[in-house]
Coordinates of C-alpha atoms in Angstrom, one line a residue:
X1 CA 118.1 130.4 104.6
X2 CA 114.8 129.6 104.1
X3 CA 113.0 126.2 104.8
X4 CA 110.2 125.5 102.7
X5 CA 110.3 124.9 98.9
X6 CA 107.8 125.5 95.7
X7 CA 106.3 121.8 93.8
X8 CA 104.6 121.5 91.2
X9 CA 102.5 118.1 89.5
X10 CA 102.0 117.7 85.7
X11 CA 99.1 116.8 84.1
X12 CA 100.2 113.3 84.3
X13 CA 100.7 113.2 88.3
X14 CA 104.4 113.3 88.0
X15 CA 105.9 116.1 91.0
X16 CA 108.8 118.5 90.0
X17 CA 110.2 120.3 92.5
X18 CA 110.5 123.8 91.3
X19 CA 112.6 125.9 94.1
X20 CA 113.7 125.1 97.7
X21 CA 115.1 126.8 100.6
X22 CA 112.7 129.6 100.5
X23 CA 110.9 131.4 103.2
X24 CA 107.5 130.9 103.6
X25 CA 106.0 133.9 102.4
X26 CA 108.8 134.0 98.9
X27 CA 107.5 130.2 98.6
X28 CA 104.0 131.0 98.3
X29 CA 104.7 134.2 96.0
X30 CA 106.1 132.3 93.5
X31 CA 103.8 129.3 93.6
X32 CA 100.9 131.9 93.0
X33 CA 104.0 133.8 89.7
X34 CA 103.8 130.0 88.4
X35 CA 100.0 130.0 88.7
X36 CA 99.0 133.1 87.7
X37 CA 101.2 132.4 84.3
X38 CA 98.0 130.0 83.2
X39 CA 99.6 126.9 83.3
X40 CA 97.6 123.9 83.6
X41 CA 100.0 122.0 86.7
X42 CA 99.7 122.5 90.0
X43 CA 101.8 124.5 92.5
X44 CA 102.1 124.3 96.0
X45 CA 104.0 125.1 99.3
X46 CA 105.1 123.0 101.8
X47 CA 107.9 122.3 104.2
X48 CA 111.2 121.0 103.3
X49 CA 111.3 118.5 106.0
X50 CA 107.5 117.5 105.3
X51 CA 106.9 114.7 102.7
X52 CA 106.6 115.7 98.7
X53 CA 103.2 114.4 98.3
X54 CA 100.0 116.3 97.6
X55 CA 99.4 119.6 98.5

């Protein structure tokens, strides 16, 4: 099981999260999916046992 997870902040500053207990490297391929889609939020990785603030 992995240990990092996928957020992602609206337009508004409001954080989601999208997908957790990924590994690092499937974490960061779909943060770049979500991106690449053209959708105006951000997406980033972090750690699961980090904070969920800002990338």
């Amino acid at each position: 099981m992995g240990d990092h997870r996928v957020m992602r902040q609206d337009d508004n500053g409001n954080r989601f999260l999208v997908a957790a207990g990924l590994d690092r490297a499937e974490a960061e391929r779909l943060a770049a999916e979500f991106e690449a889609r053209g959708h105006k939020q951000l997406y980033w990785v972090e750690a699961e046992d980090g904070p969920a603030g800002h990338p």
